[in-house]
Short mmCIF file of C-alpha atoms in Angstrom, two decimals:
data_model
loop_
_atom_site.label_atom_id
_atom_site.label_comp_id
_atom_site.label_asym_id
_atom_site.label_seq_id
_atom_site.Cartn_x
_atom_site.Cartn_y
_atom_site.Cartn_z
CA ASP S 1 10.52 -8.54 -13.85
CA SER S 2 12.03 -11.82 -15.36
CA MET S 3 14.24 -12.12 -12.15
CA VAL S 4 11.17 -11.88 -10.01
CA ILE S 5 9.20 -14.52 -11.84
CA ASP S 6 12.24 -17.07 -11.69
CA ASN S 7 12.53 -16.54 -7.99
CA GLU S 8 8.76 -17.21 -7.41
CA LEU S 9 9.01 -20.17 -9.37
CA SER S 10 12.02 -21.36 -7.62
CA LYS S 11 10.19 -20.79 -4.25
CA VAL S 12 7.34 -22.70 -5.57
CA ILE S 13 9.45 -25.82 -7.00
CA LEU S 14 11.38 -25.92 -3.64
CA TYR S 15 7.96 -25.93 -1.72
CA LYS S 16 6.46 -28.79 -3.66
CA HIS S 17 9.68 -30.92 -4.30
CA PRO S 18 9.60 -33.69 -5.14
CA ASP S 19 5.83 -33.45 -6.05
CA LYS S 20 5.65 -32.09 -9.70
CA ASN S 21 1.79 -31.21 -9.43
CA ILE S 22 1.56 -27.66 -8.63
CA THR S 23 -1.67 -26.02 -7.98
CA LEU S 24 -2.96 -22.61 -7.79
CA ASP S 25 -3.01 -22.80 -3.99
CA ASP S 26 0.58 -23.92 -4.08
CA VAL S 27 1.49 -20.94 -5.60
CA MET S 28 -0.93 -18.50 -3.53
CA ILE S 29 1.01 -20.12 -0.37
CA CYS S 30 4.49 -19.36 -1.53
CA CYS S 31 3.66 -15.89 -2.87
CA GLU S 32 1.53 -14.76 0.14
CA ASP S 33 4.47 -13.08 1.95
CA GLU S 34 5.27 -10.94 -1.00
CA ILE S 35 1.34 -10.04 -1.38
CA ASN S 36 0.97 -8.99 2.29
CA SER S 37 4.15 -7.23 2.14
CA SER S 38 3.11 -5.26 -1.04
CA ILE S 39 -0.17 -3.93 0.92
CA GLU S 40 1.94 -2.74 3.53
CA GLN S 41 4.37 -0.91 1.24
CA ILE S 42 2.00 0.50 -1.20
CA SER S 43 0.83 3.54 0.76
CA GLU S 44 4.47 4.38 1.18
CA TYR S 45 5.09 4.11 -2.49
CA ILE S 46 2.09 6.21 -3.34
CA LEU S 47 3.25 9.12 -0.86
CA THR S 48 6.90 9.01 -2.15
CA GLY S 49 5.75 9.17 -5.65
CA ASN S 50 7.47 5.91 -6.61
CA THR S 51 5.27 5.00 -9.55
CA THR S 52 7.41 2.01 -10.78
CA GLU S 53 6.91 0.11 -7.52
CA PHE S 54 3.26 1.30 -7.14
CA SER S 55 2.46 -0.15 -10.21
CA ARG S 56 4.24 -3.48 -9.53
CA HIS S 57 2.80 -4.00 -6.14
CA PHE S 58 -0.51 -2.67 -7.25
CA ASN S 59 -0.42 -5.18 -9.97
CA LEU S 60 0.90 -7.97 -7.72
CA ILE S 61 -1.92 -7.30 -5.18
CA THR S 62 -4.94 -7.08 -7.84
CA SER S 63 -3.71 -10.03 -10.12
CA ALA S 64 -3.63 -12.27 -7.19
CA ASN S 65 -7.36 -11.79 -6.86
CA LYS S 66 -6.61 -11.48 -2.99
CA TYR S 67 -7.42 -8.08 -2.60
CA SER S 68 -9.51 -5.15 -4.52
CA ALA S 69 -8.89 -1.78 -5.43
CA ILE S 70 -11.25 -0.61 -2.97
CA LEU S 71 -9.51 -2.47 -0.06
CA ILE S 72 -6.05 -0.88 -1.18
CA LEU S 73 -7.96 2.44 -1.01
CA ASN S 74 -9.04 1.87 2.45
CA ASN S 75 -5.60 0.74 3.59
CA PHE S 76 -4.17 3.92 1.99
CA ARG S 77 -6.69 5.95 3.95
CA ASN S 78 -5.59 4.34 7.10
CA TYR S 79 -1.98 5.04 6.59
CA LEU S 80 -3.03 8.68 5.87
CA ASN S 81 -4.95 8.82 8.90
CA ARG S 82 -2.15 7.64 10.96
CA ILE S 83 0.41 10.05 9.45
CA TYR S 84 -2.25 12.90 10.15
CA LEU S 85 -2.49 11.81 13.68
CA VAL S 86 1.22 11.68 14.11
CA LYS S 87 1.34 15.28 12.26
CA CYS S 88 -1.05 16.79 14.50
CA LYS S 89 0.74 15.58 17.68
CA SER S 90 3.92 16.66 16.30
CA ALA S 91 2.44 20.23 15.61
CA GLN S 92 1.82 20.27 19.51
CA GLY S 93 4.94 19.79 20.14
CA GLU S 94 5.61 16.18 20.50
CA ALA S 95 8.39 14.17 18.64
CA ILE S 96 7.59 12.30 15.80
CA LYS S 97 9.16 9.20 16.74
CA GLU S 98 7.42 9.54 20.25
CA ALA S 99 4.00 9.98 18.42
CA MET S 100 4.81 6.75 16.20
CA ALA S 101 5.52 4.79 19.12
CA LYS S 102 1.75 5.56 20.63
CA LEU S 103 -0.04 4.39 17.28
CA LYS S 104 -2.03 1.45 17.76
CA PRO S 105 -1.32 -0.97 15.95
CA PRO S 106 2.27 -0.03 15.98
CA ILE S 107 4.08 0.67 12.79
CA PHE S 108 6.26 -2.46 11.81
CA TYR S 109 10.02 -1.73 12.54
CA LYS S 110 11.27 -1.91 9.17
CA TYR S 111 8.67 0.62 7.90
CA GLN S 112 9.30 3.19 10.75
CA ASN S 113 12.07 5.05 9.00
CA SER S 114 9.82 5.80 5.87
CA PHE S 115 6.77 6.49 7.66
CA SER S 116 8.68 9.10 9.81
CA ALA S 117 10.24 10.55 6.73
CA ILE S 118 6.76 10.79 4.93
CA THR S 119 5.29 12.26 7.84
CA LYS S 120 8.14 15.08 8.00
CA LYS S 121 7.55 15.57 4.35
CA MET S 122 3.87 15.82 4.19
CA THR S 123 1.78 18.84 5.31
CA LYS S 124 -1.48 18.66 6.80
CA GLN S 125 -3.21 20.64 4.18
CA LYS S 126 -1.81 18.00 1.72
CA ILE S 127 -2.95 15.16 3.75
CA GLU S 128 -6.53 16.70 3.75
CA ASN S 129 -6.57 17.14 -0.17
CA ILE S 130 -5.65 13.91 -0.63
CA MET S 131 -8.27 12.48 1.93
CA GLU S 132 -11.02 14.41 -0.10
CA LYS S 133 -9.84 12.75 -3.41
CA ILE S 134 -9.99 9.24 -1.82
CA THR S 135 -13.32 9.93 -0.24
CA GLN S 136 -14.64 10.98 -3.64
CA LEU S 137 -12.97 7.97 -5.26
CA GLU S 138 -14.62 5.77 -2.51
CA ILE S 139 -18.31 7.33 -3.58
CA ASP S 140 -17.53 6.68 -7.06
CA ALA S 141 -16.38 2.95 -6.68
CA LYS S 142 -19.48 2.25 -4.28
CA ASN S 143 -21.88 3.85 -7.11
CA ASN S 144 -20.20 1.48 -9.98
CA TYR S 145 -18.10 -1.48 -9.12
CA LYS S 146 -16.44 -1.79 -12.32
CA ILE S 147 -14.25 1.46 -12.34
CA THR S 148 -11.11 -0.17 -10.97
CA ASP S 149 -9.23 1.56 -13.95
CA LEU S 150 -10.38 4.54 -12.73
CA ILE S 151 -9.06 4.33 -9.13
CA ILE S 152 -5.69 3.12 -10.49
CA ASN S 153 -5.69 6.36 -12.49
CA GLN S 154 -6.79 8.48 -9.80
CA LEU S 155 -4.10 7.12 -7.57
CA LEU S 156 -1.47 7.56 -10.00
CA TYR S 157 -2.80 11.11 -10.31
CA VAL S 158 -2.46 11.65 -6.28
CA ILE S 159 0.92 10.16 -6.65
CA THR S 160 2.21 12.54 -9.25
CA ALA S 161 0.44 15.56 -8.28
CA TYR S 162 1.22 15.56 -4.49
CA ASN S 163 4.51 14.13 -4.44
CA LYS S 164 6.48 15.64 -6.96
#
């Protein structure tokens, strides 16, 4: 973790050099790529059971106050929907790579291998079960905006229960 912090500080210093006054906006500009990358990867970490990276990226995203837990949940739902769509096309005889190529927007090239591996690993029933849990979490969250910790705990539960 200290290496990550050192790297981020180095980015900010290089960005602002020779100016020594650094603002929050400066930091956000420098760290934006990692935050956006994290939002893309978090669904992958959830479905591969990578709790360490999930926690790190979730904390990075929410601590930057750029994304809410609800938005992360919605992104996760969209990711699952795309996997489900590819899974259904695959069950009808279409190759996974061909079905993935038809997705709009397309899967970013550096995530295609992991998306394909997750799609092969997941069953339609498992996806449906996770979707039910997400729907219930969204209902709970919309009724009480102060349950971010509950959402985090529930997502971690989904990770461990469905991806061992």
